[in-house]
Amino acid sequence: MPSYDAWNTGEATQIVASFAGRDGAALPMLHALQERFGFIDKAIVPVMAEALNLSRAEIHGTITFYHDFRDHLPGRHTVKLCRAEACQSRGAVALHRQMMEKLGVDWHGTTVDGAITLQPVFCLGLCANAPAALVDDEPVGNLDSSAIDAMIAEARA
Amino acid sequence: MITIYVPCDAAAIACGANKVAAALLAKLVPDISIVRTGSRGLFWLEPMIEVATPEGRIAYGPVKPGDIDSLIAADFLNGGDHLLRLGKPEEIPYLARQTRLTFERCGVVDPLSITDYRAHGGYAGLEAAIAMEGEAITEMVKASGLRGRGGAGFPTGIKWNTVRLAQADQKYIVCNADEGDSGTFADRMVMEGDPFMLIEGMTIAGLAVGATKGYIYIRSEYPHAFKTMSRAIEIATREGALGPSVFGCGRAFTLEARLGAGAYICGEETSLLESLEGRRGVVRAKPPLPALEGLFGLPTAVNNVLSLATVPYVLAHGAQAYADYGMGRSRGTLCIQLGGNIKHGGLIEVAFGMTLREAIEDFGGGTASGRPIRAVQVGGPLGAYWPESLFDTPLDYEAFAAKAGLVGHGGIVVFDDTVDLAAQARFAFEFCAAESCGKCTPCRIGAVRGVETMDKIIAGTDVDKNMTLVSDLCQTMTDASLCAMGGLTPIPVVSAMTHFPGDFVPAPLRIAAE
Ligand SMILES: Cc1cc2nc3c(=O)[nH]c(=O)nc-3n(C[C@H](O)[C@H](O)[C@H](O)COP(=O)(O)O)c2cc1C
Ligand code: SF4
Ligand code: FES
């Protein structure tokens, strides 16, 4: 399970500073921040703008362009379900619907108990073992409803 | 001490390879040592483990942790007989029938052992290149006929020559490892199974065009590939294969792996460059070509993983050895990725020219569900949906284009007879709406209109009128989109409408039509 520190703008500023001198560092910075804190607080926008010599609007634009970057904490586990064609051909659409009903969440939602955040992705490169998912970076293939139940139980344990 | 090879490829892990490795260690330490490898790409057999015996490696698969007791009882450590015994991996027909040039080492070597890499022919290409002028390297790649594997099929040597001739103090090699196309995984397999080959290919590219710095842009959906690639770069740097003087030749080449952030459009080369520069991944208008004004405005060769990974073979074995394979203007080998509803999905590297039918029937063995195949989509989410009547088309760029399809990155996704092509056409628009960079209206607005109109068709509202609307919309997107995202989204839509018209009539009529 990933563990995150509480957001701290001072520490976040140090992370930003640690990329000084690297070309085009915005994405590596944002990944490092999200890995540490679980999300990107908007307090970092002026800090990054200053460090990268860009406008605040540009930094904000970059953060919001990419699907990966969040502005709030995810659940304890993040499940990325592949919605793309190879997974569709093995029944992913119905399986995803089932899972959402079981969890009472929609895409990007987090269960009430905070255990699972559900995210859509388009292909994980596991297309010969579809339907596929990434559970906190751990790949899972050949998903069916019993595998989904086991995944949910494990996440809630 | 007996060596057992267990893949650490993400697809093998997805099938339980890590659990199998742990169970083997728990039962058999200290009699065995485990070497983690990439995957051979026979994914229905994963986790496929291989035991080193005096007669060579013997494979077993698919192995579950619960099989280990019976494997031990069958004396698998000496290649003993067992229900899961597959024999010598290279004699398994699926592998024996392939021509593995780029994937020669994948699944065989320890991906992070540079010694292993060298022992299996690695760095012979770079050694040859070090002794050559940039122009000679470029000419050799040109003569091999290698065309970009990222989708557009542009001749790699010609692109390199443009970068080589550009005058600038700094030039870049950028590896496009965004592999966003659904149904594809060959780039991932290279990065997880044979990363030094990609490093070697990029270094040769650097020598050819006079670039001293390279970036590998890897999608964030591939955390394992990113980790392996980053560690391989560290190791290569430590061993002097990367750095201020590559293997002491006096010329510099350094590499950095960068992580994408979940945007399909960042696979488009100019969007990728914007992203590498730290901005929104918005597509740039061309010209200027990235070869002349690319990363940070400087001359840049942007190439797909497989294009770069194939270069060491060309340098080591000669341009002709590579060009001898293939058909027409498609020279060398195509790394087909067979996935979806298929019994034997996997990586199939063969000379260009094999038919689609051979891939899905002879290699694939039909659907996983056991139902008839109804459609295949070749070339990712922007590729065409084809019916059985087109299966005898050879896998070749021109042959596919002649039938309004595309080979793309070589992904084939198989669907059985439960597929609804109207739903697939709707998804093509939905995907484009979700992943458009937003720069031009035909794509940004057109995709949203497309979803709405497909919804009406699926609901049976004014079907004829709305079908015409979709056709017109597709024409506009084809003609007026800035890049192939909007420009090719009509391909899956129109192919579905053309080849499967029965799926686009209202549901009650569909039943009557059957
Ligand atoms: C929407 C879109 C997505 C693309 N995605 C990829 C990709 O994921 N990987 C890739 O190598 N090329 C991709 N391309 C093609 C690149 O723009 C470019 O042609 C390629 O990286 C050039 O390398 P090559 O000549 O070695 O093929 C994409 C193109 C478009 C229009
Ligand atoms: S076609 Fe779509 S993805 Fe391409 S530039 Fe236009 S809006 Fe962006
Ligand atoms: S399409 Fe789902 S993993 Fe590739």
XYZ file of C-alpha atoms and ligand atoms in Angstrom:
714
model
C 0.000 0.000 0.000
C 1.436 3.421 -0.835
C 1.826 5.696 2.167
C 1.848 9.455 1.921
C 3.063 12.308 4.084
C 0.641 15.085 4.980
C 0.977 17.997 2.550
C 3.668 20.401 3.659
C 4.430 23.323 1.381
C 7.911 23.734 2.865
C 8.887 20.149 2.084
C 7.195 20.410 -1.295
C 9.297 23.483 -2.049
C 12.438 21.493 -1.230
C 11.349 18.766 -3.633
C 10.853 21.375 -6.355
C 14.276 22.850 -5.588
C 15.935 19.430 -5.846
C 15.198 19.453 -9.593
C 17.080 22.698 -10.159
C 19.159 22.608 -13.318
C 17.248 19.753 -14.946
C 15.757 20.585 -18.330
C 11.973 20.495 -18.645
C 11.605 19.340 -15.047
C 7.881 19.993 -14.535
C 6.667 16.405 -14.968
C 9.403 14.787 -12.858
C 8.658 17.381 -10.146
C 4.942 16.697 -10.216
C 5.506 12.934 -10.076
C 7.849 13.335 -7.117
C 5.340 15.549 -5.295
C 2.461 13.183 -5.898
C 4.508 10.175 -4.848
C 5.328 11.891 -1.551
C 1.998 13.511 -0.728
C -0.517 11.531 -2.782
C -1.764 14.628 -4.611
C -0.683 18.056 -5.834
C -1.776 20.956 -3.648
C -2.347 24.165 -5.577
C -0.046 25.933 -3.105
C 2.838 24.568 -5.190
C 1.795 26.456 -8.349
C 3.571 29.757 -7.547
C 6.608 27.859 -6.231
C 6.949 25.871 -9.446
C 6.266 28.944 -11.564
C 9.148 30.735 -9.898
C 11.503 27.736 -10.071
C 10.801 27.058 -13.736
C 10.493 30.677 -14.782
C 6.988 30.149 -16.157
C 3.665 31.812 -15.443
C 1.286 30.417 -12.833
C -1.251 29.879 -15.587
C 1.219 27.702 -17.473
C 1.932 25.541 -14.424
C -1.757 25.211 -13.652
C -2.340 24.314 -17.303
C 0.292 21.597 -17.177
C -1.039 20.028 -13.972
C -4.603 19.915 -15.245
C -3.709 18.574 -18.708
C -2.537 15.187 -17.462
C -4.899 12.494 -16.203
C -2.379 11.306 -13.592
C -2.230 14.380 -11.391
C -4.818 14.700 -8.613
C -5.759 17.629 -6.401
C -6.953 15.436 -3.521
C -5.842 12.300 -1.684
C -6.845 8.948 -3.212
C -8.085 5.976 -1.206
C -5.658 3.588 0.478
C -5.464 1.546 -2.733
C -5.754 2.716 -6.299
C -7.207 0.287 -8.797
C -6.652 1.200 -12.431
C -8.979 -0.742 -14.681
C -8.218 -1.008 -18.373
C -11.125 0.193 -20.490
C -9.481 -0.298 -23.898
C -10.422 -2.607 -26.753
C -8.568 -5.844 -25.915
C -10.067 -5.767 -22.437
C -13.504 -4.954 -23.890
C -13.235 -8.060 -26.067
C -13.032 -10.142 -22.874
C -16.002 -8.607 -21.125
C -14.389 -5.666 -19.329
C -17.377 -3.359 -19.758
C -19.762 -5.626 -17.830
C -17.087 -6.494 -15.279
C -16.380 -2.827 -14.574
C -20.081 -2.112 -14.163
C -20.331 -4.974 -11.651
C -17.350 -3.730 -9.715
C -18.688 -0.192 -9.551
C -22.005 -1.489 -8.251
C -20.251 -3.544 -5.592
C -18.164 -0.577 -4.497
C -20.846 2.076 -4.915
C -18.509 4.351 -6.868
C -18.113 5.657 -10.401
C -14.840 6.320 -12.291
C -12.419 8.401 -10.197
C -14.537 7.753 -7.110
C -13.320 6.527 -3.720
C -15.274 4.063 -1.608
C -16.915 5.432 1.548
C -14.500 3.433 3.726
C -11.567 5.046 1.916
C -10.189 1.657 0.825
C -10.316 1.918 -2.961
C -10.117 4.606 -5.613
C -11.207 3.447 -9.055
C -9.450 4.883 -12.086
C -9.968 4.251 -15.780
C -6.900 3.659 -17.963
C -6.582 2.932 -21.649
C -4.340 -0.109 -22.015
C -1.754 -1.480 -19.648
C 0.107 -3.544 -22.236
C -1.431 -6.710 -20.756
C -3.746 -7.192 -23.729
C -3.030 -10.917 -24.148
C -4.173 -11.442 -20.548
C -7.284 -9.298 -20.626
C -9.190 -7.945 -18.776
C -6.365 -6.301 -16.895
C -5.789 -3.921 -14.010
C -3.042 -2.302 -11.981
C -3.565 -2.440 -8.236
C -1.105 0.038 -6.670
C 1.329 -0.672 -9.538
C 0.885 -4.460 -9.243
C -0.373 -5.837 -12.570
C -3.310 -8.248 -12.543
C -4.561 -10.134 -15.588
C -7.400 -12.446 -16.652
C -9.819 -10.668 -14.332
C -13.214 -12.182 -13.636
C -15.778 -11.534 -10.933
C -14.134 -13.816 -8.400
C -10.765 -12.137 -8.955
C -12.489 -8.783 -8.471
C -14.075 -9.995 -5.213
C -10.684 -11.199 -3.965
C -9.118 -7.871 -4.938
C -11.776 -5.930 -3.034
C -11.474 -8.164 0.041
C -7.708 -7.764 0.075
C -7.926 -4.005 -0.289
C -10.334 -3.791 2.611
C -8.336 -6.131 4.881
C 22.794 -25.448 -7.621
C 20.246 -25.456 -10.422
C 19.183 -22.275 -12.200
C 15.494 -21.630 -12.745
C 14.399 -18.777 -15.001
C 11.192 -16.997 -13.983
C 9.952 -14.010 -16.000
C 9.569 -10.612 -14.352
C 7.690 -9.167 -17.324
C 4.574 -7.289 -16.181
C 2.252 -9.702 -18.013
C 3.939 -12.681 -16.348
C 3.590 -10.942 -12.982
C -0.065 -10.309 -13.821
C -0.407 -14.086 -14.108
C 1.334 -14.717 -10.766
C 5.049 -15.007 -11.657
C 6.195 -13.304 -8.440
C 4.179 -15.715 -6.318
C 5.652 -18.645 -8.222
C 9.189 -17.319 -7.709
C 8.558 -16.909 -3.979
C 7.056 -20.398 -3.697
C 10.013 -21.938 -5.563
C 12.440 -20.261 -3.189
C 10.450 -21.292 -0.132
C 10.521 -24.959 -1.170
C 13.891 -25.311 -2.848
C 16.456 -23.009 -1.248
C 19.445 -23.732 -1.180
C 19.239 -26.112 -4.154
C 18.266 -23.518 -6.709
C 19.019 -20.005 -7.819
C 16.372 -17.986 -9.574
C 17.151 -15.669 -12.470
C 14.392 -13.261 -13.441
C 14.107 -12.733 -17.199
C 11.812 -10.950 -19.595
C 9.023 -12.957 -21.209
C 9.256 -15.139 -24.303
C 5.867 -13.673 -25.145
C 3.747 -16.826 -25.004
C 1.291 -15.213 -22.663
C -1.237 -18.013 -22.333
C 1.595 -20.109 -20.867
C 2.671 -17.519 -18.282
C 4.023 -17.906 -15.720
C 6.330 -20.046 -17.860
C 9.421 -21.113 -15.955
C 12.534 -22.671 -17.451
C 14.964 -25.033 -15.760
C 18.600 -25.194 -16.882
C 19.406 -28.864 -17.573
C 22.419 -30.464 -19.300
C 20.283 -30.749 -22.486
C 19.380 -27.069 -22.356
C 16.468 -25.220 -20.856
C 13.223 -27.070 -20.264
C 10.048 -25.027 -19.909
C 7.001 -25.628 -17.733
C 3.844 -23.571 -17.793
C 1.505 -22.111 -16.890
C 2.785 -22.768 -13.353
C 0.745 -21.911 -10.259
C 2.297 -21.862 -6.777
C 0.182 -24.951 -6.015
C 1.900 -26.925 -8.807
C 5.321 -26.812 -7.247
C 4.988 -29.913 -5.063
C 3.980 -32.039 -8.020
C 6.740 -30.505 -10.136
C 9.269 -31.471 -7.480
C 7.792 -34.964 -7.317
C 8.198 -35.198 -11.101
C 11.872 -34.213 -10.750
C 11.418 -31.083 -12.835
C 14.840 -29.869 -11.688
C 16.237 -32.494 -14.043
C 13.665 -31.824 -16.749
C 11.293 -34.567 -15.557
C 7.949 -35.283 -17.182
C 4.896 -33.419 -15.941
C 1.548 -32.280 -17.256
C 2.933 -28.741 -17.513
C 6.172 -29.737 -19.247
C 6.539 -27.872 -22.542
C 9.959 -29.152 -23.585
C 12.661 -26.902 -24.964
C 11.177 -23.437 -25.316
C 12.764 -22.766 -28.715
C 11.074 -25.915 -30.022
C 7.570 -24.842 -29.019
C 5.933 -24.357 -32.455
C 4.711 -20.822 -31.604
C 8.360 -19.780 -31.107
C 9.979 -22.121 -33.619
C 7.927 -20.582 -36.454
C 9.041 -17.028 -35.667
C 12.021 -15.036 -36.918
C 13.310 -13.409 -33.804
C 15.767 -10.654 -34.611
C 14.683 -7.854 -32.282
C 13.306 -10.297 -29.720
C 16.197 -12.731 -29.903
C 17.238 -12.257 -26.276
C 13.921 -11.355 -24.668
C 12.957 -14.022 -22.145
C 16.399 -15.577 -22.385
C 18.711 -13.150 -20.592
C 18.673 -11.404 -17.248
C 17.544 -7.927 -18.372
C 19.859 -6.163 -15.930
C 23.020 -8.145 -16.616
C 25.259 -6.391 -19.091
C 27.481 -9.502 -19.058
C 24.539 -11.617 -20.166
C 23.731 -9.037 -22.804
C 27.246 -9.179 -24.247
C 27.345 -12.972 -24.075
C 24.252 -13.017 -26.302
C 25.611 -10.704 -28.982
C 24.889 -7.378 -27.310
C 27.054 -4.339 -28.091
C 28.442 -5.861 -31.306
C 26.419 -3.236 -33.200
C 27.745 -0.322 -31.176
C 31.310 -1.573 -31.517
C 30.880 -1.564 -35.282
C 29.299 1.899 -35.163
C 32.126 3.369 -33.089
C 34.514 2.568 -35.930
C 32.255 4.308 -38.476
C 31.455 7.865 -39.517
C 27.959 9.157 -38.762
C 27.164 9.244 -42.456
C 28.107 5.586 -42.929
C 25.920 4.521 -39.998
C 23.003 6.487 -41.406
C 23.525 4.983 -44.867
C 23.528 1.502 -43.377
C 20.236 2.079 -41.555
C 18.812 3.496 -44.790
C 19.973 0.433 -46.736
C 18.350 -1.911 -44.217
C 14.965 -0.513 -45.248
C 14.007 -0.062 -41.583
C 10.827 1.991 -41.291
C 9.583 3.585 -38.089
C 7.602 1.129 -35.979
C 5.609 3.813 -34.160
C 2.860 3.770 -36.760
C 3.718 6.110 -39.603
C 6.338 3.811 -41.165
C 8.729 6.622 -42.096
C 12.207 5.402 -43.158
C 14.453 5.684 -40.094
C 17.668 6.323 -42.049
C 16.148 9.271 -43.920
C 14.953 10.869 -40.669
C 18.406 10.413 -39.142
C 20.060 11.987 -42.149
C 17.978 15.152 -41.737
C 19.047 15.395 -38.092
C 22.648 14.582 -38.992
C 22.842 17.370 -41.579
C 21.216 19.958 -39.289
C 23.730 22.387 -37.797
C 23.438 22.831 -34.020
C 25.581 22.671 -30.908
C 23.177 20.261 -29.251
C 21.005 17.569 -30.825
C 18.796 14.983 -29.156
C 17.636 11.405 -29.560
C 14.171 10.922 -28.109
C 12.733 7.461 -27.722
C 8.980 7.339 -27.940
C 8.047 4.733 -25.318
C 4.524 6.023 -24.852
C 3.072 2.846 -26.428
C -0.447 4.136 -26.032
C -2.099 1.945 -28.649
C -4.408 -0.587 -27.069
C -3.465 -4.103 -28.051
C 0.269 -3.388 -28.088
C 2.986 -4.423 -25.667
C 6.168 -5.028 -27.679
C 7.838 -1.814 -26.464
C 7.040 -2.774 -22.899
C 8.528 -6.242 -23.406
C 11.756 -4.776 -24.784
C 12.116 -2.345 -21.887
C 11.397 -5.031 -19.293
C 13.203 -7.881 -21.017
C 16.151 -6.453 -22.976
C 16.686 -2.800 -21.996
C 20.367 -2.671 -23.019
C 19.300 -3.272 -26.616
C 17.308 -0.028 -26.552
C 20.198 1.796 -24.871
C 22.562 0.441 -27.514
C 20.219 1.464 -30.335
C 19.890 4.996 -28.979
C 23.654 5.285 -28.541
C 24.172 4.238 -32.159
C 21.568 6.833 -33.183
C 23.491 9.453 -31.203
C 26.738 8.579 -32.989
C 24.973 8.614 -36.346
C 23.418 12.067 -36.062
C 25.849 13.721 -33.660
C 23.557 13.856 -30.629
C 25.036 13.531 -27.155
C 21.882 13.351 -25.073
C 18.869 11.096 -25.196
C 15.528 10.837 -23.417
C 13.222 7.850 -23.149
C 9.643 8.995 -22.592
C 7.815 6.089 -20.927
C 4.093 6.068 -20.218
C 3.151 6.005 -16.544
C 0.955 2.956 -17.119
C 4.252 1.045 -17.336
C 5.791 1.410 -13.859
C 7.792 -1.821 -14.241
C 9.271 -0.830 -17.578
C 10.237 2.560 -16.146
C 11.992 0.918 -13.200
C 13.901 -1.594 -15.316
C 14.863 1.022 -17.895
C 16.080 3.450 -15.224
C 18.211 0.769 -13.553
C 19.624 -0.353 -16.897
C 20.664 3.244 -17.640
C 22.442 3.411 -14.262
C 24.244 0.145 -14.960
C 25.231 1.148 -18.504
C 26.554 4.440 -17.172
C 28.576 2.653 -14.493
C 30.004 0.270 -17.100
C 31.049 3.088 -19.433
C 28.497 2.168 -22.094
C 26.957 5.594 -21.526
C 28.712 8.763 -20.422
C 31.242 11.364 -21.545
C 33.206 8.839 -23.595
C 31.198 5.803 -24.665
C 33.439 2.738 -24.223
C 36.395 5.136 -24.359
C 35.662 6.197 -27.953
C 35.897 9.878 -27.093
C 32.284 10.644 -27.999
C 29.618 11.309 -25.378
C 26.136 9.913 -25.017
C 23.991 10.121 -21.898
C 20.436 8.984 -21.291
C 17.545 9.812 -19.024
C 14.214 8.002 -18.629
C 11.207 10.246 -18.129
C 7.732 9.257 -17.018
C 4.613 10.386 -18.893
C 1.453 11.223 -16.990
C -1.468 9.405 -18.556
C -2.168 11.163 -21.844
C -2.549 9.140 -25.053
C -1.804 12.162 -27.212
C 1.704 12.382 -25.738
C 2.567 9.478 -28.050
C 2.271 11.912 -30.956
C 5.827 13.112 -31.388
C 5.347 16.875 -31.088
C 2.999 16.516 -28.123
C 5.612 14.249 -26.556
C 8.258 16.943 -27.017
C 6.004 19.543 -25.392
C 5.511 17.156 -22.483
C 9.263 16.526 -22.168
C 9.753 20.274 -22.030
C 7.339 20.346 -19.094
C 4.224 21.729 -20.748
C 0.718 20.596 -21.693
C 0.943 17.904 -24.327
C -0.566 20.044 -27.069
C 0.344 19.053 -30.629
C 2.635 21.403 -32.565
C 1.961 22.300 -36.174
C 4.445 20.779 -38.643
C 6.631 22.199 -40.159
C 9.006 22.740 -38.551
C 9.903 19.058 -38.449
C 11.183 17.830 -35.059
C 14.244 16.616 -36.974
C 15.141 20.303 -37.452
C 13.400 22.024 -34.546
C 12.526 19.406 -31.958
C 13.233 19.214 -28.241
C 13.968 22.692 -26.839
C 13.892 23.870 -30.452
C 16.931 21.780 -31.411
C 17.368 19.008 -34.006
C 15.852 15.820 -32.617
C 15.376 12.285 -33.858
C 12.157 10.962 -32.349
C 11.851 7.220 -32.805
C 9.753 4.400 -31.487
C 11.293 1.816 -29.105
C 11.246 -0.951 -31.714
C 12.804 1.221 -34.418
C 15.736 2.019 -32.137
C 15.934 -1.494 -30.705
C 16.289 -2.948 -34.199
C 19.305 -0.811 -35.074
C 21.888 -2.912 -33.133
C 20.907 -5.949 -35.237
C 21.409 -3.976 -38.456
C 24.824 -2.713 -37.377
C 25.954 -6.112 -36.113
C 24.718 -8.248 -39.013
C 24.657 -5.803 -41.894
C 21.904 -3.926 -43.711
C 21.315 -6.715 -46.210
C 20.819 -9.371 -43.522
C 17.860 -7.326 -42.276
C 16.552 -6.243 -45.669
C 16.478 -9.866 -46.842
C 13.345 -10.340 -44.762
C 9.987 -8.838 -45.648
C 7.869 -7.944 -48.679
C 7.623 -4.922 -50.967
C 8.628 -1.744 -49.169
C 8.142 -3.329 -45.736
C 11.569 -4.760 -44.991
C 12.687 -6.829 -42.045
C 10.457 -8.200 -39.334
C 7.174 -7.056 -37.835
C 6.619 -7.599 -34.129
C 2.958 -8.564 -34.033
C 1.169 -8.316 -30.729
C -1.799 -10.629 -30.598
C -4.339 -9.919 -27.872
C -7.969 -9.634 -26.890
C -10.278 -12.604 -27.239
C -7.643 -15.048 -28.446
C -6.571 -18.458 -27.208
C -2.834 -18.026 -27.766
C -2.063 -14.356 -27.373
C 1.492 -13.123 -27.461
C 4.423 -11.615 -29.281
C 4.954 -12.902 -32.817
C 8.020 -11.582 -34.650
C 7.952 -12.629 -38.297
C 9.025 -11.212 -41.640
C 6.515 -8.727 -43.061
C 4.060 -10.431 -45.369
C 2.410 -13.074 -43.208
C -1.371 -12.840 -43.541
C -3.640 -11.660 -40.789
C -5.317 -15.076 -40.924
C -2.077 -16.909 -40.214
C -1.543 -14.705 -37.174
C -4.978 -15.163 -35.658
C -5.719 -18.730 -36.719
C -2.375 -20.531 -36.996
C -0.654 -18.737 -34.152
C -3.663 -17.544 -32.189
C -5.703 -20.742 -32.408
C -9.040 -18.915 -32.519
C -10.866 -17.136 -29.719
C -10.360 -17.690 -26.010
C -14.112 -17.908 -25.553
C -14.366 -20.702 -28.142
C -16.916 -18.706 -30.141
C -16.378 -17.697 -33.780
C -14.169 -14.699 -34.563
C -16.298 -11.855 -35.877
C -13.939 -8.898 -36.079
C -10.358 -7.872 -35.520
C -8.983 -4.409 -34.947
C -5.437 -3.952 -36.225
C -3.220 -0.983 -35.374
C -4.564 0.286 -32.066
C -7.570 2.488 -31.258
C -7.186 4.376 -34.556
C -7.045 1.137 -36.569
C -9.765 -0.445 -38.690
C -12.266 -3.122 -37.645
C -12.120 -5.882 -40.204
C -14.362 -8.871 -40.925
C -13.274 -12.361 -41.917
C -13.345 -11.498 -45.634
C -10.217 -9.349 -45.215
C -8.189 -11.843 -43.173
C -6.049 -12.898 -46.141
C -4.455 -9.444 -46.330
C -0.697 -9.684 -45.779
C 0.724 -7.739 -42.849
C 2.478 -5.039 -44.825
C 2.083 -1.243 -44.606
C 0.973 -0.767 -48.214
C -1.342 -3.805 -48.383
C -3.212 -2.584 -45.300
C -3.413 1.012 -46.533
C -4.870 -0.243 -49.840
C -7.813 -1.654 -47.878
C -8.340 1.449 -45.714
C -6.613 -0.114 -42.720
C -3.323 0.392 -40.971
C -0.642 -1.864 -39.492
C 0.303 0.824 -36.973
C 2.427 -0.542 -34.155
C 1.408 -4.103 -35.020
C -1.293 -4.767 -32.442
C -4.103 -7.180 -33.359
C -7.160 -7.327 -31.122
C -9.593 -10.181 -31.702
C -13.329 -10.092 -30.966
C -15.796 -12.991 -30.987
C -19.371 -12.908 -32.292
C -20.732 -11.159 -29.203
C -19.085 -7.891 -30.264
C -21.340 -4.975 -31.158
C -19.577 -2.801 -33.731
C -21.879 0.148 -33.088
C -20.637 0.145 -29.493
C -17.046 -0.075 -30.763
C -17.611 2.873 -33.117
C -19.073 4.850 -30.247
C -16.032 3.982 -28.139
C -13.682 5.247 -30.856
C -15.333 8.672 -30.591
C -15.429 8.497 -26.787
C -11.710 7.726 -26.673
C -10.925 10.599 -29.021
C -13.048 12.971 -26.917
C -11.247 11.881 -23.742
C -7.741 12.036 -25.186
C -7.879 14.920 -27.698
C -5.306 17.617 -26.949
C -7.970 20.193 -27.701
C -6.011 22.251 -30.183
C -8.333 21.938 -33.171
C -12.128 21.908 -33.393
C -12.777 19.004 -35.796
C -11.218 16.673 -33.244
C -12.229 18.327 -29.973
C -15.854 19.046 -30.881
C -16.230 16.397 -33.576
C -15.498 13.543 -31.191
C -18.111 14.755 -28.695
C -20.701 15.126 -31.493
C -19.724 11.655 -32.646
C -20.527 10.116 -29.262
C -23.892 11.914 -29.120
C -24.824 10.860 -32.634
C -23.762 7.241 -32.064
C -25.943 7.231 -28.939
C -28.907 8.227 -31.103
C -28.139 5.525 -33.637
C -27.827 2.906 -30.902
C -31.142 4.081 -29.438
C -32.711 3.745 -32.906
C -33.508 7.474 -33.335
C -33.552 8.720 -36.949
C -30.951 6.117 -37.847
C -30.561 6.995 -41.540
C -30.238 10.697 -40.877
C -27.770 10.139 -38.051
C -25.680 7.680 -40.064
C -25.276 10.388 -42.708
C -24.326 12.805 -39.967
C -21.614 10.449 -38.685
C -20.273 9.999 -42.221
C -20.107 13.770 -42.739
C -18.485 14.252 -39.365
C -15.873 11.622 -40.212
C -15.135 13.385 -43.478
C -14.586 16.685 -41.658
C -12.344 15.064 -39.052
C -10.300 13.324 -41.753
C -9.874 16.488 -43.801
C -9.414 19.161 -41.163
C -7.691 17.668 -38.095
C -4.191 18.843 -37.315
C -2.862 15.403 -36.340
C -3.728 11.743 -36.765
C -5.668 11.577 -33.486
C -8.618 13.418 -34.997
C -7.578 12.468 -38.519
C -7.683 8.710 -37.993
C -10.523 8.333 -35.474
C -12.842 7.968 -38.484
C -10.970 4.774 -39.469
C -12.436 2.523 -36.743
C -15.818 4.257 -37.100
C -16.120 4.064 -40.875
C -14.681 0.535 -41.078
C -17.248 -0.629 -38.516
C -20.082 0.992 -40.500
C -18.805 -0.343 -43.835
C -18.049 -3.917 -42.850
C -20.718 -4.470 -40.188
C -23.737 -2.437 -41.343
C -26.125 -4.829 -39.585
C -24.927 -3.552 -36.199
C -26.060 -0.027 -37.008
C -29.756 -0.706 -37.506
C -32.192 -0.477 -34.573
C -32.172 -3.546 -32.320
C -35.589 -4.994 -33.292
C -34.662 -4.850 -36.992
C -31.309 -6.480 -36.249
C -33.037 -9.611 -35.015
C -35.297 -9.606 -38.051
C -32.271 -9.229 -40.309
C -30.608 -12.388 -38.958
C -2.314 10.203 -31.593
C -0.975 9.602 -31.875
C -0.413 8.733 -30.953
C 0.841 8.179 -31.189
N 1.347 7.320 -30.260
C 2.586 6.797 -30.462
C 3.163 5.934 -29.488
O 2.566 5.649 -28.456
N 4.391 5.426 -29.732
C 5.094 5.737 -30.879
O 6.214 5.275 -31.037
N 4.564 6.550 -31.811
C 3.341 7.078 -31.626
N 2.829 7.927 -32.574
C 3.662 8.242 -33.767
C 4.643 9.363 -33.478
O 4.014 10.599 -33.718
C 5.881 9.285 -34.377
O 5.487 9.082 -35.677
C 6.835 8.188 -33.985
O 7.199 8.282 -32.647
C 8.087 8.278 -34.835
O 8.955 7.193 -34.577
P 9.239 6.088 -35.673
O 9.611 6.805 -36.950
O 10.371 5.304 -35.135
O 8.002 5.300 -35.833
C 1.560 8.487 -32.369
C 0.980 9.351 -33.296
C -0.268 9.908 -33.062
C -0.851 10.832 -34.073
S -6.455 16.361 -34.082
Fe -7.028 16.330 -31.906
S -5.223 15.622 -30.851
Fe -4.549 16.266 -32.918
S -4.018 18.427 -32.684
Fe -6.155 18.436 -33.222
S -7.220 18.449 -31.214
Fe -5.106 17.867 -30.816
S -6.316 -3.196 -23.888
Fe -6.450 -3.616 -21.779
S -4.399 -4.031 -21.280
Fe -4.239 -3.474 -23.371
